[in-house]
Amino acid sequence: MPTPNRPVNVLLIGSGAREHALAAAIARSPKLAKLYATGTSNPGIAALALPVDVPAETKQLYRLQQFCDAKQIDLVVIGPEGPLADGWADKLALSADGSRRRHVFGPSAKAARLESDKGWAKKLMRAASIPTAEGRIFTDPDAADEYIKTHEDPHVIKAAGLAAGKGVIIPNSLDDSLEAIDRIMRQRIFGSAGDSVVIEERLQGREVSVFAITDGATLLMLPPCQDYKRLADNDTGPNTGGMGAFCPAPELDDDTLQRIESDILIPTLDALRRDDIPYTGVLYAGLMLTPAGPKVIEFNCRFGDPECQTIISRLESDAIELLLAPTNATLDSIDVAWSPEPSVCVVLASEGYPEKPHVGLEISGVEDADAMPGVTVFHAGTRLDAGRLLTASGRVLSVTARAATLTEAHDRAYAACAKINFPGRAMRTDIASSAAVIPR
Ligand code: AMP
Ligand code: GLY
């Protein structure tokens, strides 16, 4: 579908730091006419985008569709997985009367199943011989218990549906495993996401996040990142949505990246196409670099958060051109330029995250941190209340810094974090520190 021969109107869906970073990149584009966003409760996004005055919810999606028609939206960018799984890309790609198409960055609900149904994704990978952790899918908790009792190897237990990055349990004992099954499948702590579980072989190695923008056939690889999923230093504590990231990941050399493209990403897109499921948008492979080569831990159908903040901080070319490319047949021809400077993102979280974050606490120092050279503070869970900036959810801010070396970017990000305060502020102190000493 061609783009109009005039500046484009963009609608951005989502309200976290990933979307704040996307909004910042879109707002810089000379191709932009107007940027609207559903997430303007986030003060960072509100400073860059116009609000949407209709409800942004699946049940009333026709209203958002009408909004897109009225505002002549040319491109819809969908940040989070929930709306993608609920078919927002399918619906918003069409005008309310069905007569016109518009560009949407993000896959259809069918393709987003790669993330929203881990059991289905596992079967697809197995059928296409894509290297991944061995896994078994269970819909009956008693059968899952039985399997665990008879298979002692270290494993990982995953709710098969969407659970906001928290549906994976890494048990330390048989009792932990049985408790995990009980909590997911009988107590249903993740609701219907726990209708089935995947019990997976536990992979050893270093984890990396690889992203590619795709139209379903052509791939444009983005610089790889490392994410930190566990809450506390040295990868301890519960899994979270992500406590920090850096980009590029030095242990992923060009050969390995090439191998990931040819052995993992292309066969996945081919397998989807064989099932008549074209994938457009960004494909995110969470990988473990095992001694036997890279293996898939999971696929996601969106940018990672906080990885997106580190990628976007390095993007020097036009974000709108990049986001239009999957539906514009221009993936082969666009020029994408990245800053040679590495970037580091440190997440500042609320006390009690991920279980029960304390919110509503006053934040100070964001402007000072944001004014530091090379630093951008993206808002995740904050809100403005009579001019005061307050914490509003578990992940509060993504403090992102770029510098000539990874060590300097690390130092800058932490110097910026030191300027920001709120009661109970939690962060990891080891983001990018181990990587900083590994030579490339
Ligand atoms: P996921 O939501 O599937 O990415 O899982 C969250 C985190 O759990 C991953 O980032 C890994 O750190 C860990 N994890 C998931 N699956 C495995 C596995 N098969 N082996 C080892 N660690 C895993
Ligand atoms: N940072 C991990 C995720 O976005 O799923």
CSV table of C-alpha atoms and ligand atoms in Angstrom, one decimal:
chain,number,residue,atom,x,y,z
A,1,MET,CA,0.0,0.0,0.0
A,2,PRO,CA,1.6,3.3,-1.0
A,3,THR,CA,1.9,6.2,1.5
A,4,PRO,CA,0.3,9.5,0.8
A,5,ASN,CA,2.4,12.2,-0.8
A,6,ARG,CA,2.1,14.5,2.2
A,7,PRO,CA,3.1,14.4,5.9
A,8,VAL,CA,1.3,11.5,7.6
A,9,ASN,CA,-0.9,11.4,10.6
A,10,VAL,CA,0.0,8.7,13.1
A,11,LEU,CA,-1.9,7.1,16.0
A,12,LEU,CA,0.2,5.4,18.6
A,13,ILE,CA,-1.4,2.8,20.9
A,14,GLY,CA,0.0,2.0,24.4
A,15,SER,CA,1.1,4.0,27.4
A,16,GLY,CA,4.4,2.7,28.7
A,17,ALA,CA,8.1,3.7,28.3
A,18,ARG,CA,8.3,1.7,25.1
A,19,GLU,CA,5.6,3.9,23.6
A,20,HIS,CA,7.1,7.1,25.0
A,21,ALA,CA,10.3,6.1,23.2
A,22,LEU,CA,8.4,5.4,20.0
A,23,ALA,CA,6.5,8.7,20.4
A,24,ALA,CA,9.8,10.6,20.7
A,25,ALA,CA,11.2,9.0,17.5
A,26,ILE,CA,7.9,9.6,15.6
A,27,ALA,CA,7.8,13.2,16.8
A,28,ARG,CA,11.3,13.8,15.4
A,29,SER,CA,10.3,12.6,11.9
A,30,PRO,CA,10.1,15.2,9.2
A,31,LYS,CA,7.3,13.1,7.6
A,32,LEU,CA,5.0,13.6,10.6
A,33,ALA,CA,1.8,15.8,10.3
A,34,LYS,CA,0.0,15.0,13.6
A,35,LEU,CA,0.7,12.4,16.3
A,36,TYR,CA,-2.2,11.1,18.3
A,37,ALA,CA,-1.8,8.7,21.2
A,38,THR,CA,-4.1,6.6,23.4
A,39,GLY,CA,-1.6,6.7,26.2
A,40,THR,CA,-1.6,10.4,27.1
A,41,SER,CA,-2.2,9.6,30.8
A,42,ASN,CA,1.6,9.1,30.5
A,43,PRO,CA,3.0,12.6,30.9
A,44,GLY,CA,6.0,11.8,28.6
A,45,ILE,CA,3.7,10.8,25.8
A,46,ALA,CA,1.3,13.7,26.6
A,47,ALA,CA,4.1,16.1,25.9
A,48,LEU,CA,4.6,14.8,22.4
A,49,ALA,CA,1.1,13.7,21.2
A,50,LEU,CA,-2.5,14.8,21.0
A,51,PRO,CA,-5.0,12.9,23.0
A,52,VAL,CA,-7.6,10.5,21.7
A,53,ASP,CA,-11.1,11.5,22.8
A,54,VAL,CA,-12.8,8.1,22.4
A,55,PRO,CA,-12.4,4.9,24.5
A,56,ALA,CA,-9.4,2.8,23.5
A,57,GLU,CA,-10.8,-0.7,24.3
A,58,THR,CA,-11.5,-3.9,22.4
A,59,LYS,CA,-15.2,-3.9,23.1
A,60,GLN,CA,-15.6,-0.5,21.4
A,61,LEU,CA,-12.9,-0.7,18.8
A,62,TYR,CA,-15.2,0.7,16.1
A,63,ARG,CA,-14.9,4.0,17.9
A,64,LEU,CA,-11.2,4.1,17.5
A,65,GLN,CA,-11.7,3.1,13.9
A,66,GLN,CA,-14.1,6.1,13.5
A,67,PHE,CA,-11.5,8.3,15.2
A,68,CYS,CA,-8.9,7.1,12.7
A,69,ASP,CA,-11.2,8.0,9.8
A,70,ALA,CA,-12.1,11.4,11.2
A,71,LYS,CA,-8.5,12.4,11.8
A,72,GLN,CA,-7.3,10.9,8.6
A,73,ILE,CA,-4.8,8.6,10.3
A,74,ASP,CA,-2.4,7.1,7.8
A,75,LEU,CA,-0.4,4.9,10.2
A,76,VAL,CA,-1.4,3.2,13.4
A,77,VAL,CA,1.5,2.0,15.6
A,78,ILE,CA,0.6,-0.7,18.2
A,79,GLY,CA,3.1,-1.0,21.1
A,80,PRO,CA,1.8,-3.7,23.5
A,81,GLU,CA,0.9,-7.3,22.9
A,82,GLY,CA,-2.7,-7.2,24.4
A,83,PRO,CA,-4.3,-5.1,21.6
A,84,LEU,CA,-2.4,-7.2,19.0
A,85,ALA,CA,-3.7,-10.4,20.4
A,86,ASP,CA,-7.2,-8.9,20.5
A,87,GLY,CA,-7.1,-8.1,16.7
A,88,TRP,CA,-6.6,-4.3,16.8
A,89,ALA,CA,-4.2,-4.5,13.8
A,90,ASP,CA,-6.8,-6.3,11.8
A,91,LYS,CA,-9.6,-3.9,12.6
A,92,LEU,CA,-7.7,-0.6,12.5
A,93,ALA,CA,-6.2,-1.5,9.1
A,94,LEU,CA,-9.7,-0.8,7.6
A,95,SER,CA,-11.9,2.3,7.6
A,96,ALA,CA,-15.2,1.9,9.5
A,97,ASP,CA,-17.1,1.3,6.2
A,98,GLY,CA,-14.4,-1.2,5.1
A,99,SER,CA,-13.7,0.7,1.9
A,100,ARG,CA,-10.2,2.0,2.6
A,101,ARG,CA,-7.0,0.5,4.1
A,102,ARG,CA,-4.5,2.2,6.3
A,103,HIS,CA,-1.0,1.2,7.4
A,104,VAL,CA,-0.7,-0.6,10.7
A,105,PHE,CA,2.6,-1.4,12.4
A,106,GLY,CA,1.9,-4.7,14.2
A,107,PRO,CA,0.8,-8.2,13.3
A,108,SER,CA,-2.7,-9.6,12.9
A,109,ALA,CA,-4.3,-11.5,15.8
A,110,LYS,CA,-3.5,-14.7,14.0
A,111,ALA,CA,0.1,-13.9,13.7
A,112,ALA,CA,0.3,-12.4,17.2
A,113,ARG,CA,-0.6,-15.9,18.5
A,114,LEU,CA,3.1,-16.5,18.3
A,115,GLU,CA,3.3,-14.6,21.6
A,116,SER,CA,-0.3,-15.0,22.9
A,117,ASP,CA,-0.3,-18.8,22.8
A,118,LYS,CA,3.0,-20.3,23.9
A,119,GLY,CA,1.7,-23.9,23.2
A,120,TRP,CA,0.8,-23.1,19.6
A,121,ALA,CA,4.2,-21.3,19.1
A,122,LYS,CA,6.0,-24.3,20.5
A,123,LYS,CA,4.2,-26.7,18.1
A,124,LEU,CA,4.9,-24.3,15.1
A,125,MET,CA,8.6,-24.3,16.1
A,126,ARG,CA,8.8,-28.0,16.5
A,127,ALA,CA,7.1,-28.6,13.1
A,128,ALA,CA,9.6,-26.2,11.4
A,129,SER,CA,12.6,-27.7,13.2
A,130,ILE,CA,13.4,-24.3,14.8
A,131,PRO,CA,15.9,-24.7,17.6
A,132,THR,CA,14.0,-24.1,20.9
A,133,ALA,CA,13.8,-25.6,24.4
A,134,GLU,CA,12.1,-29.0,24.4
A,135,GLY,CA,8.6,-28.5,25.9
A,136,ARG,CA,5.4,-30.3,26.7
A,137,ILE,CA,2.0,-28.7,26.8
A,138,PHE,CA,-0.5,-29.6,29.5
A,139,THR,CA,-4.2,-28.6,29.9
A,140,ASP,CA,-4.7,-30.9,32.9
A,141,PRO,CA,-3.0,-29.9,36.2
A,142,ASP,CA,-2.9,-33.5,37.4
A,143,ALA,CA,-1.1,-34.7,34.3
A,144,ALA,CA,1.4,-31.8,34.7
A,145,ASP,CA,2.0,-32.8,38.3
A,146,GLU,CA,2.6,-36.4,37.2
A,147,TYR,CA,5.1,-35.3,34.5
A,148,ILE,CA,7.0,-33.1,37.0
A,149,LYS,CA,7.3,-36.0,39.5
A,150,THR,CA,8.7,-38.3,36.9
A,151,HIS,CA,11.0,-35.9,35.1
A,152,GLU,CA,13.6,-34.5,37.5
A,153,ASP,CA,15.7,-32.4,35.0
A,154,PRO,CA,15.6,-28.7,35.7
A,155,HIS,CA,12.7,-27.1,33.9
A,156,VAL,CA,10.7,-23.9,33.5
A,157,ILE,CA,7.0,-23.7,33.9
A,158,LYS,CA,5.0,-21.2,31.8
A,159,ALA,CA,1.4,-20.1,31.7
A,160,ALA,CA,0.6,-20.5,28.0
A,161,GLY,CA,-1.3,-17.2,27.6
A,162,LEU,CA,-0.4,-13.6,28.0
A,163,ALA,CA,0.6,-12.8,31.6
A,164,ALA,CA,2.4,-9.4,31.3
A,165,GLY,CA,5.8,-11.0,31.3
A,166,LYS,CA,5.2,-12.6,34.7
A,167,GLY,CA,3.8,-16.0,33.6
A,168,VAL,CA,7.2,-17.9,33.7
A,169,ILE,CA,8.3,-19.6,36.9
A,170,ILE,CA,11.8,-21.0,37.3
A,171,PRO,CA,11.4,-23.5,40.2
A,172,ASN,CA,14.2,-24.5,42.6
A,173,SER,CA,12.6,-27.7,43.8
A,174,LEU,CA,9.9,-30.3,43.1
A,175,ASP,CA,7.7,-28.5,45.6
A,176,ASP,CA,8.2,-25.2,43.8
A,177,SER,CA,7.2,-26.9,40.6
A,178,LEU,CA,4.1,-28.4,42.0
A,179,GLU,CA,3.2,-25.1,43.6
A,180,ALA,CA,3.7,-23.3,40.3
A,181,ILE,CA,1.2,-25.7,38.6
A,182,ASP,CA,-1.2,-25.3,41.4
A,183,ARG,CA,-1.1,-21.5,41.3
A,184,ILE,CA,-1.3,-21.2,37.5
A,185,MET,CA,-3.8,-24.0,36.7
A,186,ARG,CA,-5.9,-24.4,39.9
A,187,GLN,CA,-5.7,-21.0,41.6
A,188,ARG,CA,-5.6,-19.4,38.2
A,189,ILE,CA,-3.4,-16.5,39.3
A,190,PHE,CA,-3.0,-15.4,35.6
A,191,GLY,CA,-6.7,-16.1,34.8
A,192,SER,CA,-7.3,-17.8,31.4
A,193,ALA,CA,-3.6,-17.4,30.5
A,194,GLY,CA,-3.2,-20.5,32.7
A,195,ASP,CA,-5.7,-22.7,30.8
A,196,SER,CA,-2.7,-24.6,29.7
A,197,VAL,CA,1.0,-24.6,30.7
A,198,VAL,CA,4.2,-25.4,28.9
A,199,ILE,CA,6.8,-27.3,30.9
A,200,GLU,CA,10.1,-26.7,29.3
A,201,GLU,CA,13.7,-27.9,29.5
A,202,ARG,CA,15.8,-25.3,31.3
A,203,LEU,CA,18.3,-23.8,28.9
A,204,GLN,CA,21.7,-22.5,30.1
A,205,GLY,CA,23.6,-19.7,28.6
A,206,ARG,CA,23.4,-16.0,28.0
A,207,GLU,CA,20.1,-14.4,27.0
A,208,VAL,CA,19.7,-12.0,24.1
A,209,SER,CA,16.8,-10.2,22.5
A,210,VAL,CA,16.8,-10.1,18.7
A,211,PHE,CA,14.4,-7.9,16.8
A,212,ALA,CA,13.6,-7.8,13.1
A,213,ILE,CA,11.1,-5.7,11.2
A,214,THR,CA,9.3,-7.7,8.6
A,215,ASP,CA,6.6,-7.8,5.9
A,216,GLY,CA,6.3,-11.5,6.4
A,217,ALA,CA,9.1,-12.4,3.9
A,218,THR,CA,11.8,-9.8,4.0
A,219,LEU,CA,13.6,-9.1,7.2
A,220,LEU,CA,15.4,-6.0,8.5
A,221,MET,CA,17.5,-7.0,11.5
A,222,LEU,CA,17.7,-4.4,14.3
A,223,PRO,CA,20.7,-4.2,16.6
A,224,PRO,CA,20.5,-7.0,19.2
A,225,CYS,CA,20.0,-6.2,22.9
A,226,GLN,CA,20.4,-7.8,26.3
A,227,ASP,CA,17.5,-7.5,28.7
A,228,TYR,CA,17.5,-8.2,32.4
A,229,LYS,CA,14.3,-9.9,33.4
A,230,ARG,CA,14.9,-10.8,37.1
A,231,LEU,CA,14.2,-8.2,39.7
A,232,ALA,CA,17.4,-8.1,41.6
A,233,ASP,CA,21.2,-8.0,41.0
A,234,ASN,CA,23.0,-11.1,39.7
A,235,ASP,CA,19.7,-12.4,38.2
A,236,THR,CA,18.0,-13.1,41.4
A,237,GLY,CA,14.4,-12.5,42.5
A,238,PRO,CA,11.2,-13.0,40.6
A,239,ASN,CA,10.8,-12.4,36.8
A,240,THR,CA,9.6,-9.0,35.8
A,241,GLY,CA,8.7,-7.2,32.6
A,242,GLY,CA,12.4,-6.2,32.3
A,243,MET,CA,14.6,-4.1,34.7
A,244,GLY,CA,17.1,-2.8,32.2
A,245,ALA,CA,18.7,-3.4,28.9
A,246,PHE,CA,21.6,-2.4,26.7
A,247,CYS,CA,22.2,-2.3,22.9
A,248,PRO,CA,24.1,-3.6,21.0
A,249,ALA,CA,24.8,-6.9,22.9
A,250,PRO,CA,28.5,-7.5,22.4
A,251,GLU,CA,28.4,-11.3,22.4
A,252,LEU,CA,26.3,-11.5,19.4
A,253,ASP,CA,28.7,-11.2,16.5
A,254,ASP,CA,27.6,-10.8,12.9
A,255,ASP,CA,28.0,-14.5,12.2
A,256,THR,CA,25.7,-15.5,15.0
A,257,LEU,CA,23.2,-12.9,14.1
A,258,GLN,CA,23.2,-14.2,10.5
A,259,ARG,CA,22.6,-17.7,11.8
A,260,ILE,CA,19.7,-16.5,13.9
A,261,GLU,CA,18.2,-14.9,10.9
A,262,SER,CA,18.6,-17.9,8.6
A,263,ASP,CA,17.9,-20.7,11.1
A,264,ILE,CA,15.3,-19.2,13.3
A,265,LEU,CA,13.6,-16.0,12.0
A,266,ILE,CA,13.2,-16.9,8.3
A,267,PRO,CA,12.0,-20.5,9.0
A,268,THR,CA,9.4,-19.0,11.4
A,269,LEU,CA,8.1,-16.6,8.9
A,270,ASP,CA,8.0,-19.3,6.3
A,271,ALA,CA,6.1,-21.6,8.6
A,272,LEU,CA,3.6,-18.9,9.3
A,273,ARG,CA,3.2,-18.2,5.6
A,274,ARG,CA,2.6,-21.9,4.9
A,275,ASP,CA,-0.3,-21.6,7.3
A,276,ASP,CA,-1.5,-18.5,5.4
A,277,ILE,CA,-0.5,-16.2,8.2
A,278,PRO,CA,1.6,-13.3,6.9
A,279,TYR,CA,3.5,-11.6,9.7
A,280,THR,CA,4.0,-7.8,9.6
A,281,GLY,CA,5.6,-5.6,12.2
A,282,VAL,CA,8.4,-6.4,14.5
A,283,LEU,CA,9.3,-10.0,15.4
A,284,TYR,CA,11.1,-10.3,18.7
A,285,ALA,CA,12.9,-13.5,19.5
A,286,GLY,CA,14.0,-14.1,23.1
A,287,LEU,CA,17.0,-16.4,22.7
A,288,MET,CA,19.4,-18.3,24.8
A,289,LEU,CA,22.9,-18.6,23.5
A,290,THR,CA,23.5,-22.2,24.5
A,291,PRO,CA,26.6,-24.3,23.9
A,292,ALA,CA,24.6,-26.0,21.1
A,293,GLY,CA,23.8,-22.6,19.5
A,294,PRO,CA,21.1,-20.1,19.8
A,295,LYS,CA,17.7,-21.4,20.9
A,296,VAL,CA,14.3,-19.7,21.1
A,297,ILE,CA,13.0,-19.1,24.6
A,298,GLU,CA,9.9,-17.2,23.3
A,299,PHE,CA,8.7,-15.2,20.4
A,300,ASN,CA,7.0,-11.8,21.0
A,301,CYS,CA,5.0,-9.9,18.4
A,302,ARG,CA,6.1,-6.4,19.5
A,303,PHE,CA,9.1,-4.4,20.6
A,304,GLY,CA,10.6,-5.4,24.0
A,305,ASP,CA,10.3,-3.0,26.9
A,306,PRO,CA,12.9,-1.8,27.9
A,307,GLU,CA,14.9,-3.0,24.8
A,308,CYS,CA,12.9,-0.6,22.6
A,309,GLN,CA,14.2,2.3,24.6
A,310,THR,CA,17.8,1.4,23.9
A,311,ILE,CA,17.2,0.6,20.2
A,312,ILE,CA,15.2,3.8,19.6
A,313,SER,CA,17.8,5.9,21.4
A,314,ARG,CA,20.3,4.8,18.7
A,315,LEU,CA,18.0,5.3,15.7
A,316,GLU,CA,19.3,8.2,13.6
A,317,SER,CA,17.1,7.8,10.5
A,318,ASP,CA,13.4,8.4,10.1
A,319,ALA,CA,11.2,6.3,12.4
A,320,ILE,CA,8.0,6.8,10.3
A,321,GLU,CA,9.8,5.4,7.3
A,322,LEU,CA,10.8,2.4,9.3
A,323,LEU,CA,7.4,1.8,10.8
A,324,LEU,CA,5.7,2.1,7.4
A,325,ALA,CA,8.1,-0.2,5.7
A,326,PRO,CA,6.4,-3.6,6.5
A,327,THR,CA,3.1,-2.5,4.8
A,328,ASN,CA,4.7,-0.2,2.2
A,329,ALA,CA,6.9,-2.8,0.4
A,330,THR,CA,10.0,-0.7,1.2
A,331,LEU,CA,11.9,-3.0,3.6
A,332,ASP,CA,14.4,-3.7,0.9
A,333,SER,CA,15.0,-0.1,0.0
A,334,ILE,CA,15.0,2.0,3.1
A,335,ASP,CA,18.1,3.3,4.7
A,336,VAL,CA,18.3,2.8,8.4
A,337,ALA,CA,21.1,4.5,10.3
A,338,TRP,CA,22.1,3.6,13.8
A,339,SER,CA,24.4,5.7,16.1
A,340,PRO,CA,27.7,3.9,16.7
A,341,GLU,CA,27.2,4.8,20.4
A,342,PRO,CA,25.9,2.0,22.6
A,343,SER,CA,22.9,2.7,24.9
A,344,VAL,CA,21.9,1.5,28.3
A,345,CYS,CA,18.5,1.7,30.0
A,346,VAL,CA,18.0,1.3,33.7
A,347,VAL,CA,14.4,0.8,35.0
A,348,LEU,CA,13.4,2.6,38.2
A,349,ALA,CA,10.6,0.6,39.8
A,350,SER,CA,8.3,0.9,42.7
A,351,GLU,CA,8.7,-0.8,46.0
A,352,GLY,CA,6.7,-4.0,45.9
A,353,TYR,CA,7.1,-4.5,42.1
A,354,PRO,CA,6.3,-7.0,40.5
A,355,GLU,CA,3.8,-8.4,43.1
A,356,LYS,CA,2.2,-5.3,44.7
A,357,PRO,CA,3.8,-2.0,43.7
A,358,HIS,CA,3.3,0.9,46.0
A,359,VAL,CA,2.1,3.9,43.9
A,360,GLY,CA,1.0,7.5,44.3
A,361,LEU,CA,4.4,8.6,45.6
A,362,GLU,CA,6.1,11.9,44.5
A,363,ILE,CA,9.0,11.7,42.1
A,364,SER,CA,11.8,14.4,42.0
A,365,GLY,CA,14.8,15.0,39.8
A,366,VAL,CA,13.5,13.8,36.4
A,367,GLU,CA,14.1,17.1,34.7
A,368,ASP,CA,17.7,17.3,36.0
A,369,ALA,CA,18.4,13.8,34.9
A,370,ASP,CA,16.8,14.4,31.5
A,371,ALA,CA,19.0,17.5,31.0
A,372,MET,CA,22.2,15.5,31.2
A,373,PRO,CA,24.0,15.1,27.9
A,374,GLY,CA,23.1,11.8,26.2
A,375,VAL,CA,20.4,11.0,28.7
A,376,THR,CA,16.6,10.6,28.0
A,377,VAL,CA,14.2,9.7,30.7
A,378,PHE,CA,11.2,7.8,29.3
A,379,HIS,CA,8.1,7.6,31.5
A,380,ALA,CA,6.6,4.2,32.1
A,381,GLY,CA,4.2,4.4,35.1
A,382,THR,CA,3.9,8.0,36.2
A,383,ARG,CA,1.1,10.6,36.3
A,384,LEU,CA,0.8,14.3,36.9
A,385,ASP,CA,-1.4,15.4,39.7
A,386,ALA,CA,-1.7,19.2,40.2
A,387,GLY,CA,1.7,19.7,38.8
A,388,ARG,CA,3.3,17.0,40.9
A,389,LEU,CA,4.8,13.9,39.2
A,390,LEU,CA,3.7,10.7,41.0
A,391,THR,CA,4.4,7.0,40.6
A,392,ALA,CA,1.5,5.2,39.0
A,393,SER,CA,2.6,1.6,38.5
A,394,GLY,CA,5.4,-1.0,39.0
A,395,ARG,CA,7.9,0.2,36.4
A,396,VAL,CA,8.1,3.9,36.8
A,397,LEU,CA,10.8,5.4,34.6
A,398,SER,CA,13.3,4.1,31.9
A,399,VAL,CA,16.5,6.1,32.3
A,400,THR,CA,18.3,5.7,29.0
A,401,ALA,CA,21.8,6.9,28.1
A,402,ARG,CA,24.0,6.9,25.1
A,403,ALA,CA,27.8,7.4,25.1
A,404,ALA,CA,31.0,6.6,23.2
A,405,THR,CA,31.4,3.3,25.0
A,406,LEU,CA,29.2,0.9,26.8
A,407,THR,CA,31.0,1.6,30.1
A,408,GLU,CA,30.4,5.4,29.7
A,409,ALA,CA,26.7,4.8,28.8
A,410,HIS,CA,26.4,2.7,31.9
A,411,ASP,CA,28.0,5.4,34.1
A,412,ARG,CA,25.8,8.1,32.5
A,413,ALA,CA,22.6,6.1,33.0
A,414,TYR,CA,23.4,5.4,36.7
A,415,ALA,CA,24.5,9.1,37.2
A,416,ALA,CA,21.1,10.1,35.9
A,417,CYS,CA,19.3,7.5,38.1
A,418,ALA,CA,21.1,9.0,41.1
A,419,LYS,CA,19.4,12.4,40.4
A,420,ILE,CA,15.9,10.8,40.5
A,421,ASN,CA,14.2,10.0,43.8
A,422,PHE,CA,10.9,8.6,45.1
A,423,PRO,CA,10.1,6.6,48.3
A,424,GLY,CA,11.0,2.9,47.9
A,425,ARG,CA,12.7,3.5,44.5
A,426,ALA,CA,14.1,0.1,43.3
A,427,MET,CA,16.6,-0.6,40.6
A,428,ARG,CA,19.2,-3.1,39.6
A,429,THR,CA,22.8,-1.9,40.0
A,430,ASP,CA,24.3,-4.3,37.5
A,431,ILE,CA,22.7,-3.4,34.2
A,432,ALA,CA,25.4,-3.6,31.5
A,433,SER,CA,28.1,-3.9,34.1
A,434,SER,CA,29.2,-7.5,33.3
A,435,ALA,CA,28.9,-6.9,29.5
A,436,ALA,CA,31.0,-3.8,29.8
A,437,VAL,CA,34.0,-5.8,30.6
A,438,ILE,CA,33.5,-8.4,27.9
A,439,PRO,CA,35.6,-7.3,24.9
A,440,ARG,CA,33.9,-7.5,21.5
B,1,AMP,P1,9.6,-15.7,28.7
B,1,AMP,O1,8.5,-14.9,29.2
B,1,AMP,O2,9.2,-17.0,28.0
B,1,AMP,O3,10.6,-14.9,28.0
B,1,AMP,O4,10.4,-16.1,30.0
B,1,AMP,C1,10.9,-15.2,30.9
B,1,AMP,C2,12.3,-15.5,31.3
B,1,AMP,O5,12.3,-16.8,31.9
B,1,AMP,C3,13.2,-15.6,30.1
B,1,AMP,O6,13.6,-14.3,29.8
B,1,AMP,C4,14.3,-16.4,30.7
B,1,AMP,O7,15.2,-15.7,31.5
B,1,AMP,C5,13.6,-17.4,31.6
B,1,AMP,N1,13.3,-18.6,30.8
B,1,AMP,C6,12.1,-18.9,30.0
B,1,AMP,N2,12.2,-20.0,29.4
B,1,AMP,C7,13.4,-20.6,29.8
B,1,AMP,C8,14.0,-21.8,29.5
B,1,AMP,N3,13.5,-22.7,28.7
B,1,AMP,N4,15.3,-22.0,30.0
B,1,AMP,C9,15.8,-21.1,30.9
B,1,AMP,N5,15.3,-19.9,31.2
B,1,AMP,C10,14.1,-19.7,30.7
B,2,GLY,N1,11.7,-7.0,28.0
B,2,GLY,C1,11.0,-8.2,27.8
B,2,GLY,C2,9.7,-8.0,27.1
B,2,GLY,O1,9.4,-6.9,26.6
B,2,GLY,O2,9.0,-9.0,27.0
